[in-house]
Coordinates of N, CA and C in Angstrom, one line a residue:
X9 N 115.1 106.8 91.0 CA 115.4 105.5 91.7 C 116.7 105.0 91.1
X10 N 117.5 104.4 91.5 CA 118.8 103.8 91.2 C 119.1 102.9 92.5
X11 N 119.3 101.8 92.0 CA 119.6 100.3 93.0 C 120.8 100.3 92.8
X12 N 121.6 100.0 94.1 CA 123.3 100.2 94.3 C 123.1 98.0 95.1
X13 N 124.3 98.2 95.2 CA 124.7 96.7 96.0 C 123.7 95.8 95.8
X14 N 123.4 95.6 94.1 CA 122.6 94.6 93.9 C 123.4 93.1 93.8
X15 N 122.6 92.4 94.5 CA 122.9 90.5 94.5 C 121.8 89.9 94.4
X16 N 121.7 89.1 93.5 CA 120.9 87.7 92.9 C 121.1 87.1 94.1
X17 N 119.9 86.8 94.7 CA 120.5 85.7 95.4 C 119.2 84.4 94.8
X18 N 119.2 82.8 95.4 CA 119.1 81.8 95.1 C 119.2 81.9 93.5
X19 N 117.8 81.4 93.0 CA 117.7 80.9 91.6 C 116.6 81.6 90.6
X20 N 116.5 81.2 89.5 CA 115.4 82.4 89.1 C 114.2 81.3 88.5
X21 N 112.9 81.4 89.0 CA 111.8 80.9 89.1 C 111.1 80.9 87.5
X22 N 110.7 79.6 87.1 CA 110.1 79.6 86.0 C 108.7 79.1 86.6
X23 N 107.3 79.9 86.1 CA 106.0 79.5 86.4 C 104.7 79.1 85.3
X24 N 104.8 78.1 85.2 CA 102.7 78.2 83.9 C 102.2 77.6 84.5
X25 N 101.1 78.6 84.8 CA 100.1 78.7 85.3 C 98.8 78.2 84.8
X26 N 97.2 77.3 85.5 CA 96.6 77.2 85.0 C 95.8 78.5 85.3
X27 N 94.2 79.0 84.4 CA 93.6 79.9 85.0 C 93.3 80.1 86.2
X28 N 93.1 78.4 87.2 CA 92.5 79.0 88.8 C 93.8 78.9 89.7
X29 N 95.0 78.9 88.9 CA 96.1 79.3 90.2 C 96.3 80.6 90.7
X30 N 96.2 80.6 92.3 CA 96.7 81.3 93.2 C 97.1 81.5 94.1
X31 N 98.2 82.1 94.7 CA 98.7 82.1 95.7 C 98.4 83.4 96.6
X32 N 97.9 83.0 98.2 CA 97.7 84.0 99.0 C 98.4 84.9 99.2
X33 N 97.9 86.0 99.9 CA 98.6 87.1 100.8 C 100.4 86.2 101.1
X34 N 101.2 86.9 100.8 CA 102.6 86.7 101.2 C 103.5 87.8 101.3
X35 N 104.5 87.5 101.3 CA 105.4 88.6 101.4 C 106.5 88.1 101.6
X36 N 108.0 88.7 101.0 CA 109.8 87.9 100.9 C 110.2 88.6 101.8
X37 N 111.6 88.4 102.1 CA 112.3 88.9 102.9 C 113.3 89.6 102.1
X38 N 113.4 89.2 100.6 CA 114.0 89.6 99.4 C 113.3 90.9 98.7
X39 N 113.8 91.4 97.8 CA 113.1 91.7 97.1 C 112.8 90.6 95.4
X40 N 111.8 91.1 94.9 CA 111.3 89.6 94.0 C 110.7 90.9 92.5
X41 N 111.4 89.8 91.7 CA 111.6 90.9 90.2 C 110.5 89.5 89.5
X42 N 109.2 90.1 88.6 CA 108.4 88.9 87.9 C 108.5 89.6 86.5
X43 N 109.0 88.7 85.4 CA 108.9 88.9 84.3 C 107.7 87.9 83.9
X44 N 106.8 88.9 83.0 CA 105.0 88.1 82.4 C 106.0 87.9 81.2
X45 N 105.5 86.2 80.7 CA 106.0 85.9 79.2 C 105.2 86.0 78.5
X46 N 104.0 85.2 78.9 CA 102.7 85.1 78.2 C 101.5 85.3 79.2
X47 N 100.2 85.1 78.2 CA 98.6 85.5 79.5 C 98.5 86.1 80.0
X48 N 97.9 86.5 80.9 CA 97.2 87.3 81.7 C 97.4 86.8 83.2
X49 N 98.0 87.6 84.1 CA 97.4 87.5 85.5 C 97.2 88.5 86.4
X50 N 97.1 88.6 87.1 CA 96.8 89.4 88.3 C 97.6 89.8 90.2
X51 N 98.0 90.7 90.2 CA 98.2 90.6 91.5 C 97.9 91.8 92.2
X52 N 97.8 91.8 93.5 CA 97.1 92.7 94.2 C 98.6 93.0 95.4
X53 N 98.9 94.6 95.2 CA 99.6 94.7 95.8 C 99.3 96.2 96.6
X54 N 100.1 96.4 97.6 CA 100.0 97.9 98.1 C 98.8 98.8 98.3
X55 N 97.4 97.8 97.9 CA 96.3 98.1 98.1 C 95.4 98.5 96.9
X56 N 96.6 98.2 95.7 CA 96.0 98.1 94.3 C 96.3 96.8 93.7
X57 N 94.8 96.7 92.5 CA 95.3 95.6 91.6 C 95.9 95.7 90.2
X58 N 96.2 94.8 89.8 CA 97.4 95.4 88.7 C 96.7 93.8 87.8
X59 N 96.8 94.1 86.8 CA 96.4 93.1 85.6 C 97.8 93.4 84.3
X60 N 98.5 91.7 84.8 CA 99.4 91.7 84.1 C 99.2 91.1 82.7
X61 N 100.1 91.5 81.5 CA 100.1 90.9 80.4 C 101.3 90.7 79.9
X62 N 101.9 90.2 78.6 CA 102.9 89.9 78.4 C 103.6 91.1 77.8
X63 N 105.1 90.8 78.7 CA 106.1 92.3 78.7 C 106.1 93.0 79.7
X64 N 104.8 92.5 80.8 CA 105.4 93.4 82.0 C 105.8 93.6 83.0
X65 N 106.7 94.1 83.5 CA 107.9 93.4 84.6 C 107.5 94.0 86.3
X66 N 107.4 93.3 86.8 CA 107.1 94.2 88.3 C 108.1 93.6 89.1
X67 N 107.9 94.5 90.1 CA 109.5 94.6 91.1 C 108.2 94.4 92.5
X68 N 108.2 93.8 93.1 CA 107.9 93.6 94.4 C 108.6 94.1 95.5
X69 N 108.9 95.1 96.2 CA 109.4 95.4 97.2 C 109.7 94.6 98.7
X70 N 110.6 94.0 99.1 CA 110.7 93.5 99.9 C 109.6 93.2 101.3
X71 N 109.3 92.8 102.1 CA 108.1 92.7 103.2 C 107.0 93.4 103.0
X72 N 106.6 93.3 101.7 CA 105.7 93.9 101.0 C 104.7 93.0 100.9
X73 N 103.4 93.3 101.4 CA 102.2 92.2 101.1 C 102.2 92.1 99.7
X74 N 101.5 91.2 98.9 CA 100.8 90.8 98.0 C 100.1 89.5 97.5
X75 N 99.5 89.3 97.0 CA 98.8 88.0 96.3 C 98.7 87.9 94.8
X76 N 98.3 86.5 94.2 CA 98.6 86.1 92.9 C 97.7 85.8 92.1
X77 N 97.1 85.9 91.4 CA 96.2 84.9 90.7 C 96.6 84.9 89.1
X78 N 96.4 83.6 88.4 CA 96.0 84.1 87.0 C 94.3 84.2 86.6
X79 N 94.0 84.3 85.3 CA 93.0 84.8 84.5 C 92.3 84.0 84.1
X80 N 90.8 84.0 83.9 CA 89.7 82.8 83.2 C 90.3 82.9 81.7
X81 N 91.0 83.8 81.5 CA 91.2 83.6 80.1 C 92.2 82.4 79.3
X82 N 92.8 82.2 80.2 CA 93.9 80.8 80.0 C 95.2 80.8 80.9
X83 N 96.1 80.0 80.2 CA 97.5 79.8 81.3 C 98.2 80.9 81.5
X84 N 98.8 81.2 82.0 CA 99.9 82.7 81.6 C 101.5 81.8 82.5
X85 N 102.7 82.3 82.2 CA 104.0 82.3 82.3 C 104.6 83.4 82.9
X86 N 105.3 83.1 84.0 CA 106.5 83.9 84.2 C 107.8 83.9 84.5
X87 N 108.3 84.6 84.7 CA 110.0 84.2 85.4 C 110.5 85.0 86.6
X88 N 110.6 84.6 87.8 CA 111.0 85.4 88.9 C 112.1 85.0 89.6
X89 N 112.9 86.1 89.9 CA 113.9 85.8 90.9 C 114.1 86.7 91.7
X90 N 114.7 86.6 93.3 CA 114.9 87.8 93.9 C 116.0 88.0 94.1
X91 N 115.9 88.9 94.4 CA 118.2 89.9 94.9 C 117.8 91.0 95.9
X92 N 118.3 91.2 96.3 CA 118.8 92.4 97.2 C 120.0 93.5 96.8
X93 N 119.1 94.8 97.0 CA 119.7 96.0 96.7 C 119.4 97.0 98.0
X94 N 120.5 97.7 97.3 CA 119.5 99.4 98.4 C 119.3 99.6 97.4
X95 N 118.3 101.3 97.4 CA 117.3 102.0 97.1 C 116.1 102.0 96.5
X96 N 115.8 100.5 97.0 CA 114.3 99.9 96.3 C 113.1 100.8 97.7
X97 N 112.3 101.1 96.6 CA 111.4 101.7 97.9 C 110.3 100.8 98.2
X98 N 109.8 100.9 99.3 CA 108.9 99.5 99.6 C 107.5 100.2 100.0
X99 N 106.6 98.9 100.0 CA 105.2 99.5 100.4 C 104.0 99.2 98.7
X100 N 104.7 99.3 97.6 CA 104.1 99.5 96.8 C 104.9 98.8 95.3
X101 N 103.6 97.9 94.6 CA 104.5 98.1 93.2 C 105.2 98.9 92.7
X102 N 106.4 98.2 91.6 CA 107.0 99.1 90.7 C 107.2 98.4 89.3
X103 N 106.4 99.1 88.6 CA 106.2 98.2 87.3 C 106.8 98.9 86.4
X104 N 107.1 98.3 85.3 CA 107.5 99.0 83.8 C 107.1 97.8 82.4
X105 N 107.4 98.3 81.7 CA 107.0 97.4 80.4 C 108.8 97.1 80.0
X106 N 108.9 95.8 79.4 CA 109.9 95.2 78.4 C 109.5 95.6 77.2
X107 N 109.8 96.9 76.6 CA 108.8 97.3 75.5 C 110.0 96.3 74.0
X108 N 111.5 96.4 75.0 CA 112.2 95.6 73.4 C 112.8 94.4 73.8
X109 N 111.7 93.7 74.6 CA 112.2 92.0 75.0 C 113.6 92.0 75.6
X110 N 114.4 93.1 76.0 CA 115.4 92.3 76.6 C 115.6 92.2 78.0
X111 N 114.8 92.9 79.0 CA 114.8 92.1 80.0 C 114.0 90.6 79.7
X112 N 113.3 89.9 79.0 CA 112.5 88.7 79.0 C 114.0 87.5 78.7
X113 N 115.0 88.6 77.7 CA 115.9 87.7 76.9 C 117.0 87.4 77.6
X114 N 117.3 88.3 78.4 CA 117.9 88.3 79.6 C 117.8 87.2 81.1
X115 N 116.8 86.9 81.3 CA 116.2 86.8 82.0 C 115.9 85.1 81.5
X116 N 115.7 84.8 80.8 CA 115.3 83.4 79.7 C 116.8 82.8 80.3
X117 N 118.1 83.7 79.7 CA 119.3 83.5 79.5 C 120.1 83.3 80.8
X118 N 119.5 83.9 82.2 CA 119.5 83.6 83.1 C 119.1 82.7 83.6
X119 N 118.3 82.1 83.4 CA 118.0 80.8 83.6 C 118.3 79.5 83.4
X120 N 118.3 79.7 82.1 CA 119.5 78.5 81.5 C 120.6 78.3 81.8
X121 N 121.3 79.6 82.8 CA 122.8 79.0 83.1 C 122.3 78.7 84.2
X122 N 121.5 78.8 85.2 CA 120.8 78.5 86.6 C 120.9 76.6 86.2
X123 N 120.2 76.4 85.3 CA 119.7 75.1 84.9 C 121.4 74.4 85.1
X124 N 122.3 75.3 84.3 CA 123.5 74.2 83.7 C 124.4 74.3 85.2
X125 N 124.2 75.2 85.9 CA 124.6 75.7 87.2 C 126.0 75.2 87.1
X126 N 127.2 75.5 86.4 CA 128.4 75.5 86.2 C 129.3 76.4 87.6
X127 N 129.6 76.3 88.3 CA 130.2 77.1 89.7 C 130.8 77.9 89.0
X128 N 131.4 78.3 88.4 CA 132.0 80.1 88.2 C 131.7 81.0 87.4
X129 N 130.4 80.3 86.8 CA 129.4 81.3 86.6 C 128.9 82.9 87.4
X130 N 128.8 82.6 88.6 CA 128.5 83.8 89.5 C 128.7 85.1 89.5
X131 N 129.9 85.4 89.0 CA 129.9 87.1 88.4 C 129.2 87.5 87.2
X132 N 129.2 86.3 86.2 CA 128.2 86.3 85.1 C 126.7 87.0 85.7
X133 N 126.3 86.0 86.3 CA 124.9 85.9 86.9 C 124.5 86.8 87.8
X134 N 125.5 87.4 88.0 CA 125.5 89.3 89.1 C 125.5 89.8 88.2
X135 N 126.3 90.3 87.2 CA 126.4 91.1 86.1 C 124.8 91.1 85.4
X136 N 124.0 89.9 85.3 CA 123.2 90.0 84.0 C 121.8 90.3 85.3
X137 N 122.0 89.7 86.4 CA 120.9 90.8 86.9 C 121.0 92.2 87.6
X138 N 122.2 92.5 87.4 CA 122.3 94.3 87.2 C 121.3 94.5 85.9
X139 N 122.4 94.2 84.9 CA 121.7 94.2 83.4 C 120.6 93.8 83.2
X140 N 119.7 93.4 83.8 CA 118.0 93.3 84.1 C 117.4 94.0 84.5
X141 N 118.5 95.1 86.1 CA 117.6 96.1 86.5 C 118.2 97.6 85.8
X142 N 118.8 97.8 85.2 CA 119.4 98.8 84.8 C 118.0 99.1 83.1
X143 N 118.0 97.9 82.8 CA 116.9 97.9 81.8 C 116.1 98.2 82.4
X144 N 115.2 97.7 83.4 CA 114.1 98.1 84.1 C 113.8 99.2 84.2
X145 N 115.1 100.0 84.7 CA 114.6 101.6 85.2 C 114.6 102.0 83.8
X146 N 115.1 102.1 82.7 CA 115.5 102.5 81.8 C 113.8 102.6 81.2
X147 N 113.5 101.5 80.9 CA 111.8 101.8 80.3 C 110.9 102.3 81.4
X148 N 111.5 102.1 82.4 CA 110.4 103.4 83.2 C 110.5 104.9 83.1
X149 N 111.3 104.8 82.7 CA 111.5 106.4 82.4 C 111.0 106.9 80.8
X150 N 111.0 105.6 80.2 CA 110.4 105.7 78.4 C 109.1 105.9 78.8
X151 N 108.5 106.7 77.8 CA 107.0 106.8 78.0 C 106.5 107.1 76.6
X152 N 106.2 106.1 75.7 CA 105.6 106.1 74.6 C 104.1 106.8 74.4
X153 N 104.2 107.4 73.7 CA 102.6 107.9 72.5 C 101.8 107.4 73.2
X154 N 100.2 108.1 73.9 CA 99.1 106.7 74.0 C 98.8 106.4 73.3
X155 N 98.6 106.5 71.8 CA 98.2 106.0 71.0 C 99.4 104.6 70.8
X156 N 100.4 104.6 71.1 CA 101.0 104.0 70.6 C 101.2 102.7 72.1
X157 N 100.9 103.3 73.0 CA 100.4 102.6 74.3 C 99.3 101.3 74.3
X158 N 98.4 101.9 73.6 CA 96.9 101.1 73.5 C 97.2 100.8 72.4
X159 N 98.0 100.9 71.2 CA 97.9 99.6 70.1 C 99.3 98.4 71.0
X160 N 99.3 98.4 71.4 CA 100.8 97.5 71.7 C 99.4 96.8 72.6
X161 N 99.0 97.4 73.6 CA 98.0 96.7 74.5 C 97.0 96.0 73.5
X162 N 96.4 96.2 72.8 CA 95.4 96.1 71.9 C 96.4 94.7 70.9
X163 N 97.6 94.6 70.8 CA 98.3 93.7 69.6 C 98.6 92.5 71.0
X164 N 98.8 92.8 72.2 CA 99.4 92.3 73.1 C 97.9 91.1 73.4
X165 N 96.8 91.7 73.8 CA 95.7 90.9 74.2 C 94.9 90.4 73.1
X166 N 94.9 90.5 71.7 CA 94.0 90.1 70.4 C 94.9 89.6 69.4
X167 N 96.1 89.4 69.5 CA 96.8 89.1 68.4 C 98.2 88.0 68.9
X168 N 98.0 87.0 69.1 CA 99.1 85.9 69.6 C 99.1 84.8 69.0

């Protein structure tokens, strides 16, 4: 996979959630990138469900159904924004792990200039969500030890 003629477009979404938030069946006209910061949530996409935790990044494909919920287990956080590219393929999640925080740091850092919204910012703010999805692909193609899979999962859900 490789994404060409990527644009950020509006703003990038900060969310905390309590446990019974949800949002229904929807779908963008964008495509929509969600960084998990913290907790646990859930979304149901492409006719699977996916149980998110902190570090993991999903790409939502454009006119792509899905829905949202978080977890009985407590609040959870995220950060979303969408852009438009070609060669996103649609129909289906596309997930990967932030296994060295810097799409989250990225992404944090994106936001903050969103907040200060300075007008000639904008090539910045193109530049760093390339540099968000170029990371992206990058840890999907890393494929760590399971052992070393399920302790990060295991440090990720019992250790905060």
């Amino acid at each position: 996979m490789n994404f060409t003629q990527v644009t950020l477009l509006g703003g990038v979404g900060h969310l905390i959630a309590p446990p019974d938030w949800s949002m229904g069946a929807h779908q963008h006209e964008r495509h929509e990138l969600i960084v998990v910061l913290r907790g646990v949530t859930h979304v149901w996409i492409g006719g699977e469900h996916v149980r998110g935790t902190a570090g993991d990044v999903w790409l939502y494909p454009r006119l792509t159904d899905h829905r949202e919920t978080g977890d009985p287990q407590g609040d959870f956080e995220t950060l979303f924004f969408s852009f438009q590219a070609q060669g996103v393929r649609s129909g289906k999640l596309i997930a990967s792990r932030d296994t060295e925080g810097r799409i989250r740091q990225m992404a944090l850092w994106m936001s903050e200039l969103l907040e200060n919204q300075p007008p000639r910012l904008e090539e910045e703010l193109q530049n760093l969500t390339r540099a968000i999805l170029v990371e992206f692909l990058r840890n999907r193609e890393y494929r760590a030890h399971d052992l070393v899979t399920r302790l990060r999962r295991h440090m990720r859900e019992h250790v905060t």
